[in-house]
Amino acid sequence: MLAAAQKDEKKDQALKNLVGHPQTGRDCPFTLLNSPISHTQYPYVTGTSVLGIKYKDGVLLASDMGGSYGSTLRYKSVQRLKPIGKHTLLGAGGEISDFQEIVRYLDELILYDNMWDDGNSLGPKEVHNYLNRLMYNRRNKFNPLWNTLVLGGVKNGQKYLGTVNMIGVHYEENHVATGFGNHLARPIFRDEWHEDMTFEEGVKLLEKCMLVLLYRDRSAVNKLQIAKITEEGATISEPYAIKTHWELEAFKNPATGAVGSW
Amino acid sequence: MANTAIELPPKGGFSFDLCRRNEMLAKKGVQSPSFRKTGTTIVGLVFQDGVILGADTRATEGPIVCDKNCEKIHYMAPNIYCCGAGTAADTEAVTDMVSSQLELHRYATGRESRVVTALTLLKSHLYSYQGHVSAALVLGGVDCTGPHLHTIYPHGSTDTLPFATMGSGSLAAMAMFESRYREGMTREEGIKLVCQAICSGIFNDLGSGSNVDVCVITKGQKEYLRNYELPNPRTYVSSKGYSFAKGHTEVLSTKITPLKEHVKIIEGDAMEE
């Protein structure tokens, strides 16, 4: 009788310790509660959205250069787009230190590939697969790399654009976005992207989406880079700013009609 | 003889007496009834002659669509309309209540209602309920001082804006507005942009769907265009429809029951006696 009551109590305790329970507020699952090892489960310095689209000659990626430390915009010159080997471009949102670690892993991968010296080189599909295995494996060990990655590239005339996130969800698409870009940029992509855009059209579309993100994402900065990858290779532009428009008449004296409101 | 305390009537607002009971019931496994939310896309914009409001028509109860074609643009006054997102009961009750108050006010003053009046009534009501009345509104209208567009949040704060979106599809709709809005658009351009924004919400947000409702308010005139656009038509298998000719269904048995009179009709004055 007493033993049964005690067992019930233990069960209640265990249930209370469920992940995300509003009162106990634990951020780790109950299976790891009494474990000697625990890993950090939250990011510190984060980058915001990355956008990617396929166009006529290859793939275009865009991201801003901000690294936020919680709600402070701490770093304003973080390059979140990196070329990988000859055929790929990688863009990342999320924890910056994990992105630097991923780039280190990939540099090692490309180095070993070059050392074979067999005339073959790893293309975007292969790099995407490697990243997918890497992210999923870390997630299974409850120690994820806190990033959402966008991978674009061209090899042998074949354009490739895909994404992997920190839990291992991955897919290929004609246009991808991470973070806030999912909510703000994807509707615009779905409406305005079409097959075989020219370089100018592609840049214009990306800039349009980056402008909306600049207006509506609190962790965005007005300093962005656009990276292009084609059969010839990868180029990452110099950082530049886009023009914002604040001259709407309605913004000049917004509350004239409703004194006391915003 | 004397009572220990006089029972004062409750002064209004919520009474939280039953919360302990609800918590106990929840622990025992009783599921509280879910409420119907209008996971929504609602938008409003100011164009050269007035205000255009738009809304989708899907009402959800958790993961299920409970109403495919509900009305989210509510009447407030002949020159003021209000779109509502959040809990359907809250948006309907609050807009109905303020609409009645505005009508009484019109009779008292003898003048056309102003948008700021509706705004103040709504925001003070929502503030006094501290966010528990889950109604997020886009209020728009044209009065003697010009066209106005406001957003009202469940806690009672308001914004005055040239273009506004609310609801779960607000980001998708705002992406359309931020990239395409210009000042001083014509009526056709305004309606087209509102439709694009609502369609963006319908196709990119799971909580919004079905059709587009539009309401155009100008000085002295309003047009409520219900189901202005139907981007999700039902596609039937047979384009000719279905016909059920006599003889297609087998009749197993027939029973005819004539209706019997239970009440006797007496001629003459009913009120006699």
Coordinates of C-alpha atoms in Angstrom, one line a residue:
Chain A
M1 CA 0.0 0.0 0.0
L2 CA 2.7 2.4 1.0
A3 CA 5.0 1.2 -1.8
A4 CA 2.3 1.8 -4.4
A5 CA 1.7 5.4 -3.0
Q6 CA 5.4 6.1 -3.2
K7 CA 5.5 4.7 -6.8
D8 CA 2.7 7.1 -7.7
E9 CA 4.6 10.0 -6.2
K10 CA 7.7 9.1 -8.2
K11 CA 5.5 9.0 -11.4
D12 CA 4.1 12.4 -10.6
Q13 CA 7.6 13.8 -10.1
A14 CA 8.7 12.3 -13.4
L15 CA 5.7 13.8 -15.2
K16 CA 6.4 17.2 -13.7
N17 CA 9.8 17.1 -15.1
L18 CA 8.7 16.8 -18.7
V19 CA 10.3 19.1 -21.1
G20 CA 8.9 22.5 -21.5
H21 CA 6.6 22.2 -18.5
P22 CA 5.5 25.7 -17.7
Q23 CA 5.9 25.5 -14.0
T24 CA 9.1 23.6 -13.6
G25 CA 10.5 25.3 -16.7
R26 CA 13.1 22.7 -17.6
D27 CA 14.8 22.9 -20.8
C28 CA 16.1 19.4 -21.0
P29 CA 14.2 16.0 -21.3
F30 CA 13.7 14.0 -18.2
T31 CA 15.9 11.2 -19.5
L32 CA 18.9 13.4 -19.0
L33 CA 17.9 14.9 -15.6
N34 CA 20.1 12.6 -13.5
S35 CA 22.8 12.3 -16.1
P36 CA 26.4 13.4 -15.3
I37 CA 26.8 15.0 -18.7
S38 CA 24.8 18.0 -19.8
H39 CA 25.3 20.2 -22.9
T40 CA 24.4 23.8 -23.5
Q41 CA 20.9 23.9 -25.1
Y42 CA 20.6 27.5 -26.1
P43 CA 22.6 29.8 -28.5
Y44 CA 24.5 32.8 -27.4
V45 CA 25.7 34.8 -30.5
T46 CA 23.2 34.4 -33.3
G47 CA 22.9 35.4 -36.9
T48 CA 19.4 36.0 -38.4
S49 CA 18.0 34.9 -41.8
V50 CA 19.8 33.7 -44.9
L51 CA 18.0 33.7 -48.2
G52 CA 18.8 31.7 -51.3
I53 CA 17.4 31.4 -54.8
K54 CA 18.3 29.6 -58.0
Y55 CA 18.7 31.7 -61.1
K56 CA 19.7 31.2 -64.7
D57 CA 23.5 30.8 -64.2
G58 CA 23.6 29.3 -60.8
V59 CA 22.6 30.2 -57.2
L60 CA 22.4 33.5 -55.3
L61 CA 22.6 33.7 -51.5
A62 CA 22.0 36.8 -49.4
S63 CA 22.5 37.5 -45.7
D64 CA 23.2 40.5 -43.5
M65 CA 26.3 40.8 -41.3
G66 CA 24.8 41.0 -37.9
G67 CA 25.6 38.9 -34.8
S68 CA 23.3 39.4 -31.9
Y69 CA 24.2 38.6 -28.3
G70 CA 20.7 38.0 -27.0
S71 CA 18.9 41.3 -27.6
T72 CA 22.0 43.3 -28.2
L73 CA 23.4 43.8 -31.7
R74 CA 26.9 43.0 -30.7
Y75 CA 28.8 42.3 -33.9
K76 CA 28.1 44.0 -37.1
S77 CA 30.7 42.5 -39.4
V78 CA 30.1 38.8 -39.2
Q79 CA 30.4 37.1 -42.6
R80 CA 27.8 34.5 -42.6
L81 CA 28.4 33.3 -46.2
K82 CA 31.4 31.2 -46.9
P83 CA 32.6 29.4 -50.1
I84 CA 33.3 25.7 -49.7
G85 CA 35.7 24.2 -52.2
K86 CA 35.1 25.1 -55.9
H87 CA 31.5 24.3 -56.3
T88 CA 29.6 25.4 -53.1
L89 CA 28.5 28.3 -51.0
L90 CA 27.4 27.9 -47.4
G91 CA 25.2 30.4 -45.5
A92 CA 24.2 30.0 -41.9
G93 CA 21.8 31.4 -39.4
G94 CA 21.9 30.6 -35.7
E95 CA 24.8 30.2 -33.3
I96 CA 28.0 31.8 -34.9
S97 CA 30.5 29.6 -33.0
D98 CA 28.8 26.5 -34.3
F99 CA 28.9 27.9 -37.8
Q100 CA 32.7 28.5 -37.4
E101 CA 33.0 24.9 -36.2
I102 CA 31.0 23.6 -39.3
V103 CA 33.3 25.6 -41.6
R104 CA 36.3 24.0 -39.9
Y105 CA 34.8 20.5 -40.4
L106 CA 34.1 21.4 -44.1
D107 CA 37.6 22.8 -44.7
E108 CA 39.0 19.5 -43.4
L109 CA 36.7 17.6 -45.7
I110 CA 37.7 19.6 -48.7
L111 CA 41.4 19.3 -47.8
Y112 CA 41.2 15.5 -47.6
D113 CA 39.3 15.5 -50.9
N114 CA 42.0 17.7 -52.5
M115 CA 44.7 15.4 -51.2
W116 CA 43.4 12.5 -53.2
D117 CA 44.4 14.6 -56.2
D118 CA 42.2 12.5 -58.5
G119 CA 40.6 15.3 -60.6
N120 CA 37.3 14.8 -58.8
S121 CA 36.0 17.4 -56.4
L122 CA 33.1 17.3 -53.9
G123 CA 30.0 18.9 -55.3
P124 CA 27.1 20.6 -53.5
K125 CA 25.1 17.4 -53.2
E126 CA 27.9 15.6 -51.5
V127 CA 28.6 18.5 -49.1
H128 CA 24.9 18.7 -48.3
N129 CA 24.8 15.0 -47.5
Y130 CA 27.8 15.4 -45.2
L131 CA 26.3 18.3 -43.4
N132 CA 23.0 16.4 -43.0
R133 CA 24.8 13.4 -41.4
L134 CA 26.8 15.8 -39.2
M135 CA 23.7 17.7 -37.9
Y136 CA 21.6 14.7 -37.4
N137 CA 24.3 12.8 -35.6
R138 CA 24.9 15.7 -33.2
R139 CA 21.1 16.0 -32.6
N140 CA 21.0 12.3 -31.7
K141 CA 23.6 12.9 -29.0
F142 CA 21.6 15.7 -27.5
N143 CA 24.3 18.2 -28.4
P144 CA 23.2 19.9 -31.6
L145 CA 25.0 22.5 -33.7
W146 CA 22.5 25.3 -33.3
N147 CA 22.3 26.4 -37.0
T148 CA 20.1 26.4 -40.0
L149 CA 22.3 26.1 -43.0
V150 CA 21.7 27.0 -46.6
L151 CA 23.8 25.3 -49.2
G152 CA 24.0 26.3 -52.8
G153 CA 26.2 25.3 -55.7
V154 CA 26.7 24.4 -59.4
K155 CA 28.5 21.4 -60.7
N156 CA 28.6 20.1 -64.2
G157 CA 25.8 22.5 -65.2
Q158 CA 23.5 21.2 -62.4
K159 CA 22.3 23.8 -60.0
Y160 CA 21.7 22.8 -56.4
L161 CA 20.1 24.6 -53.5
G162 CA 19.2 23.0 -50.2
T163 CA 18.9 23.5 -46.5
V164 CA 19.7 21.6 -43.3
N165 CA 18.7 22.6 -39.9
M166 CA 19.8 21.7 -36.4
I167 CA 17.6 18.7 -36.0
G168 CA 18.5 17.3 -39.3
V169 CA 15.5 18.3 -41.4
H170 CA 16.8 18.8 -44.9
Y171 CA 15.4 19.3 -48.4
E172 CA 16.1 20.9 -51.8
E173 CA 14.1 23.7 -53.3
N174 CA 14.2 26.5 -55.8
H175 CA 14.2 29.1 -53.1
V176 CA 15.0 28.7 -49.4
A177 CA 15.0 31.0 -46.3
T178 CA 16.0 30.5 -42.7
G179 CA 14.7 32.1 -39.5
F180 CA 12.4 35.0 -40.0
G181 CA 12.9 34.7 -43.7
N182 CA 10.6 31.7 -43.6
H183 CA 7.7 33.9 -42.6
L184 CA 8.5 37.2 -44.5
A185 CA 10.5 36.2 -47.5
R186 CA 9.0 32.8 -48.6
P187 CA 5.6 34.4 -49.5
I188 CA 7.4 36.8 -51.7
F189 CA 9.5 34.0 -53.3
R190 CA 6.4 31.9 -53.9
D191 CA 4.7 34.7 -55.7
E192 CA 7.6 36.2 -57.7
W193 CA 10.3 33.6 -58.3
H194 CA 10.3 32.0 -61.7
E195 CA 12.6 29.7 -63.6
D196 CA 15.7 31.2 -65.3
M197 CA 15.8 34.7 -63.7
T198 CA 18.7 36.9 -64.8
F199 CA 21.3 38.0 -62.3
E200 CA 19.8 41.5 -62.0
E201 CA 16.3 40.1 -61.5
G202 CA 17.6 37.7 -58.8
V203 CA 19.5 40.4 -56.9
K204 CA 16.4 42.7 -57.1
L205 CA 14.2 39.9 -55.6
L206 CA 16.7 39.2 -52.8
E207 CA 17.1 42.9 -52.0
K208 CA 13.3 43.3 -51.9
C209 CA 13.1 40.5 -49.4
M210 CA 16.1 41.8 -47.4
L211 CA 14.3 45.2 -47.2
V212 CA 11.2 43.6 -45.7
L213 CA 13.3 41.7 -43.2
L214 CA 15.2 44.9 -42.3
Y215 CA 11.8 46.6 -41.6
R216 CA 10.3 43.8 -39.6
D217 CA 13.0 41.6 -38.1
R218 CA 14.5 43.2 -34.9
S219 CA 17.8 41.4 -35.3
A220 CA 18.5 42.5 -38.8
V221 CA 21.2 45.1 -39.7
N222 CA 21.4 47.3 -42.8
K223 CA 24.7 45.8 -44.0
L224 CA 24.3 42.9 -46.4
Q225 CA 26.2 40.7 -48.7
I226 CA 25.1 38.9 -51.8
A227 CA 27.0 35.8 -52.9
K228 CA 26.8 34.3 -56.3
I229 CA 28.0 30.8 -57.4
T230 CA 28.1 29.7 -61.0
E231 CA 30.1 27.1 -63.0
E232 CA 33.1 29.5 -63.0
G233 CA 33.2 29.8 -59.2
A234 CA 32.0 31.7 -56.2
T235 CA 32.0 35.5 -55.5
I236 CA 30.9 37.2 -52.4
S237 CA 30.1 40.9 -52.8
E238 CA 31.4 43.7 -50.6
P239 CA 29.1 44.6 -47.8
Y240 CA 26.6 47.3 -48.7
A241 CA 23.4 48.9 -47.4
I242 CA 19.9 49.1 -49.0
K243 CA 17.8 52.3 -49.1
T244 CA 14.9 52.4 -46.7
H245 CA 11.9 54.6 -47.2
W246 CA 10.4 56.6 -44.3
E247 CA 8.8 59.5 -46.1
L248 CA 5.2 58.2 -45.9
E249 CA 2.9 61.1 -45.1
A250 CA 1.1 58.9 -42.6
F251 CA 4.3 58.4 -40.6
K252 CA 4.9 62.1 -40.1
N253 CA 2.2 62.8 -37.6
P254 CA 0.6 59.4 -37.1
A255 CA -1.6 60.2 -34.1
T256 CA -3.1 63.5 -35.2
G257 CA -6.5 61.8 -35.6
A258 CA -6.2 59.8 -32.4
V259 CA -4.5 61.8 -29.7
G260 CA -3.0 59.6 -27.0
S261 CA -2.3 56.5 -29.2
W262 CA 0.9 55.5 -30.9
Chain B
M1 CA -29.1 39.3 13.9
A2 CA -26.8 41.5 11.8
N3 CA -24.8 39.8 9.1
T4 CA -21.0 39.7 9.4
A5 CA -20.6 41.5 6.0
I6 CA -22.9 42.9 3.4
E7 CA -22.7 41.0 0.1
L8 CA -21.6 43.6 -2.4
P9 CA -22.4 42.9 -6.0
P10 CA -19.2 42.1 -8.1
K11 CA -17.8 45.3 -9.6
G12 CA -17.2 43.8 -13.0
G13 CA -14.1 42.2 -14.6
F14 CA -13.3 38.6 -14.2
S15 CA -13.8 36.5 -11.1
F16 CA -11.2 33.8 -10.7
D17 CA -13.0 31.7 -8.1
L18 CA -13.3 28.6 -10.2
C19 CA -9.7 28.4 -11.3
R20 CA -8.7 26.1 -8.4
R21 CA -11.5 23.8 -9.4
N22 CA -10.5 23.8 -13.0
E23 CA -6.9 23.0 -12.1
M24 CA -8.0 20.1 -10.0
L25 CA -10.2 18.8 -12.8
A26 CA -7.4 19.1 -15.3
K27 CA -5.1 17.1 -13.1
K28 CA -7.8 14.4 -12.9
G29 CA -7.7 14.2 -16.7
V30 CA -10.8 16.2 -17.6
Q31 CA -10.2 18.1 -20.9
S32 CA -11.5 21.6 -21.0
P33 CA -13.5 22.5 -24.1
S34 CA -11.4 24.1 -26.8
F35 CA -12.4 27.5 -28.0
R36 CA -12.8 28.5 -31.6
K37 CA -10.0 30.7 -32.8
T38 CA -10.0 32.6 -36.0
G39 CA -6.3 31.8 -36.9
T40 CA -6.4 34.5 -39.4
T41 CA -5.1 37.0 -41.8
I42 CA -6.7 40.4 -41.5
V43 CA -5.4 43.6 -43.2
G44 CA -6.2 47.2 -43.7
L45 CA -4.8 50.0 -45.9
V46 CA -5.4 53.7 -46.5
F47 CA -5.8 54.7 -50.2
Q48 CA -6.5 58.0 -51.7
D49 CA -10.2 58.1 -51.1
G50 CA -10.5 56.2 -47.9
V51 CA -9.8 52.8 -46.3
I52 CA -9.9 49.2 -47.5
L53 CA -10.2 46.3 -45.1
G54 CA -9.6 42.7 -46.0
A55 CA -9.9 39.3 -44.3
D56 CA -9.7 35.6 -45.0
T57 CA -12.7 33.3 -44.1
R58 CA -11.3 30.3 -42.2
A59 CA -12.2 29.7 -38.5
T60 CA -10.2 26.9 -36.7
E61 CA -10.8 24.8 -33.6
G62 CA -7.3 23.6 -32.9
P63 CA -6.2 21.6 -36.0
I64 CA -9.7 21.4 -37.5
V65 CA -11.4 24.0 -39.8
C66 CA -14.7 24.5 -38.1
D67 CA -16.1 27.2 -40.5
K68 CA -14.9 27.4 -44.1
N69 CA -16.6 30.7 -44.8
C70 CA -17.0 32.8 -41.7
E71 CA -17.3 36.6 -41.6
K72 CA -14.4 38.4 -40.0
I73 CA -15.2 41.9 -41.1
H74 CA -17.7 43.2 -38.5
Y75 CA -20.0 46.2 -38.8
M76 CA -19.4 49.0 -36.3
A77 CA -21.2 52.0 -37.8
P78 CA -22.3 52.9 -41.3
N79 CA -18.9 54.4 -41.9
I80 CA -16.7 52.2 -39.7
Y81 CA -15.9 48.5 -40.0
C82 CA -13.7 46.3 -37.9
C83 CA -11.8 43.0 -38.7
G84 CA -11.2 40.7 -35.8
A85 CA -8.5 38.0 -35.1
G86 CA -8.1 35.8 -32.1
T87 CA -10.9 34.0 -30.2
A88 CA -14.0 34.3 -32.4
A89 CA -16.4 34.8 -29.4
D90 CA -14.3 37.6 -28.1
T91 CA -14.1 39.5 -31.4
E92 CA -17.8 39.2 -32.1
A93 CA -18.9 40.1 -28.6
V94 CA -16.6 43.1 -28.3
T95 CA -17.4 44.5 -31.8
D96 CA -21.2 44.0 -31.2
M97 CA -21.0 45.7 -27.9
V98 CA -19.1 48.7 -29.2
S99 CA -21.3 48.9 -32.2
S100 CA -24.4 49.2 -29.9
Q101 CA -22.6 51.8 -27.8
L102 CA -21.8 53.8 -31.0
E103 CA -25.4 53.7 -32.1
L104 CA -26.6 55.1 -28.8
H105 CA -24.0 57.7 -29.0
R106 CA -25.2 58.7 -32.5
Y107 CA -28.7 59.2 -31.2
A108 CA -27.4 61.2 -28.3
T109 CA -25.2 63.5 -30.3
G110 CA -27.1 63.5 -33.7
R111 CA -23.8 63.1 -35.6
E112 CA -21.9 60.5 -37.6
S113 CA -19.7 58.3 -35.4
R114 CA -15.9 59.0 -35.5
V115 CA -13.3 56.2 -35.7
V116 CA -11.5 57.5 -32.6
T117 CA -14.7 57.0 -30.6
A118 CA -14.8 53.3 -31.6
L119 CA -11.0 53.1 -31.0
T120 CA -11.3 54.5 -27.4
L121 CA -14.3 52.4 -26.5
L122 CA -12.5 49.2 -27.7
K123 CA -9.2 49.9 -26.2
S124 CA -10.5 50.8 -22.8
H125 CA -12.6 47.7 -22.7
L126 CA -9.8 45.4 -23.7
Y127 CA -7.4 47.1 -21.3
S128 CA -9.7 46.6 -18.3
Y129 CA -9.7 42.9 -19.0
Q130 CA -5.9 42.8 -19.1
G131 CA -5.5 40.8 -22.2
H132 CA -7.8 38.0 -21.2
V133 CA -10.3 39.1 -23.9
S134 CA -8.3 37.7 -26.8
A135 CA -9.3 40.1 -29.6
A136 CA -6.8 41.6 -32.0
L137 CA -8.6 44.1 -34.3
V138 CA -8.0 46.2 -37.4
L139 CA -10.4 49.1 -37.2
G140 CA -10.9 51.3 -40.2
G141 CA -13.4 54.0 -41.3
V142 CA -13.9 57.4 -42.8
D143 CA -15.5 60.2 -40.8
C144 CA -15.6 64.0 -40.9
T145 CA -11.9 64.2 -40.0
G146 CA -10.8 61.9 -42.8
P147 CA -9.9 58.3 -43.3
H148 CA -8.4 56.4 -40.3
L149 CA -6.9 53.0 -39.8
H150 CA -5.9 51.5 -36.4
T151 CA -4.8 48.2 -35.0
I152 CA -5.8 47.2 -31.5
Y153 CA -4.0 44.5 -29.5
P154 CA -5.6 42.2 -26.9
H155 CA -4.0 44.1 -24.0
G156 CA -5.4 47.4 -25.2
S157 CA -2.5 49.2 -27.0
T158 CA -3.3 50.8 -30.4
D159 CA -1.4 51.9 -33.5
T160 CA -2.3 54.4 -36.1
L161 CA -1.0 53.2 -39.4
P162 CA -1.2 53.6 -43.2
F163 CA -1.3 49.8 -43.6
A164 CA -1.7 47.1 -41.0
T165 CA -2.0 43.3 -40.7
M166 CA -3.0 41.1 -37.8
G167 CA -3.4 37.4 -37.1
S168 CA -1.3 34.3 -37.6
G169 CA -0.9 35.2 -41.3
S170 CA 0.1 38.8 -40.5
L171 CA 3.8 38.2 -41.5
A172 CA 3.0 36.8 -44.9
A173 CA 0.5 39.6 -45.5
M174 CA 3.0 42.2 -44.2
A175 CA 5.7 40.9 -46.6
M176 CA 3.3 41.8 -49.4
F177 CA 2.5 45.2 -48.0
E178 CA 6.0 46.2 -47.2
S179 CA 7.2 45.4 -50.7
R180 CA 4.3 46.8 -52.7
Y181 CA 2.5 49.6 -50.7
R182 CA 2.6 53.2 -52.1
E183 CA 0.8 56.3 -50.8
G184 CA -2.2 57.6 -52.7
M185 CA -3.2 54.4 -54.5
T186 CA -6.4 54.3 -56.5
R187 CA -9.4 52.1 -55.5
E188 CA -8.5 49.3 -58.0
E189 CA -4.8 49.2 -57.0
G190 CA -5.8 49.2 -53.3
I191 CA -8.2 46.3 -53.7
K192 CA -5.7 44.4 -55.7
L193 CA -3.0 44.8 -53.1
V194 CA -5.4 43.8 -50.3
C195 CA -6.3 40.7 -52.2
Q196 CA -2.6 39.9 -52.8
A197 CA -1.9 40.2 -49.1
I198 CA -4.8 38.1 -48.0
C199 CA -4.0 35.4 -50.6
S200 CA -0.4 35.5 -49.4
G201 CA -1.8 34.7 -45.9
I202 CA -4.2 32.1 -47.3
F203 CA -1.5 30.1 -49.1
N204 CA 1.4 30.5 -46.8
D205 CA -0.2 30.3 -43.3
L206 CA -2.0 27.2 -42.1
G207 CA -4.4 29.1 -39.9
S208 CA -5.8 31.1 -42.8
G209 CA -7.6 29.8 -45.8
S210 CA -10.7 29.7 -48.1
N211 CA -11.9 33.0 -49.5
V212 CA -11.1 36.8 -49.5
D213 CA -13.6 39.3 -48.0
V214 CA -13.0 43.0 -48.9
C215 CA -14.7 46.1 -47.5
V216 CA -14.1 49.5 -49.1
I217 CA -15.1 52.6 -47.1
T218 CA -15.1 56.1 -48.6
K219 CA -16.6 59.4 -47.6
G220 CA -20.3 58.8 -47.4
Q221 CA -20.2 55.3 -48.9
K222 CA -19.2 51.8 -48.0
E223 CA -19.1 48.6 -50.0
Y224 CA -18.9 45.3 -48.3
L225 CA -17.7 42.8 -50.9
R226 CA -18.3 39.4 -49.4
N227 CA -16.3 36.6 -51.0
Y228 CA -14.7 39.1 -53.4
E229 CA -12.2 36.4 -54.5
L230 CA -12.6 32.6 -54.3
P231 CA -9.0 31.2 -54.8
N232 CA -9.9 27.8 -53.4
P233 CA -12.8 26.5 -55.5
R234 CA -14.1 23.0 -55.1
T235 CA -13.3 20.9 -58.0
Y236 CA -15.9 18.2 -58.7
V237 CA -15.1 14.9 -60.3
S238 CA -17.9 15.3 -62.8
S239 CA -18.1 18.6 -64.5
K240 CA -21.8 17.9 -65.3
G241 CA -22.6 17.4 -61.6
Y242 CA -24.5 14.4 -60.4
S243 CA -28.1 13.4 -61.4
F244 CA -30.1 10.9 -59.6
A245 CA -32.9 9.6 -61.9
K246 CA -35.9 7.7 -60.6
G247 CA -35.3 4.0 -60.6
H248 CA -31.6 4.3 -59.6
T249 CA -32.4 3.5 -56.0
E250 CA -34.1 0.3 -55.1
V251 CA -37.2 0.7 -52.9
L252 CA -37.3 -1.9 -50.2
S253 CA -40.6 -1.1 -48.5
T254 CA -43.2 1.6 -48.4
K255 CA -45.2 2.8 -45.4
I256 CA -47.7 5.7 -45.5
T257 CA -48.9 7.3 -42.3
P258 CA -51.6 9.9 -42.7
L259 CA -51.2 12.8 -40.2
K260 CA -54.1 12.6 -37.6
E261 CA -55.7 15.7 -36.2
H262 CA -55.0 16.1 -32.5
V263 CA -56.4 19.6 -32.2
K264 CA -60.0 20.3 -33.0
I265 CA -60.5 23.7 -34.6
I266 CA -63.6 25.5 -33.2
E267 CA -65.1 28.3 -35.2
G268 CA -65.8 31.5 -33.3
D269 CA -64.1 34.0 -31.1
A270 CA -61.1 32.6 -29.4
M271 CA -61.0 35.4 -26.8
E272 CA -64.5 34.8 -25.6
E273 CA -65.0 34.1 -21.9

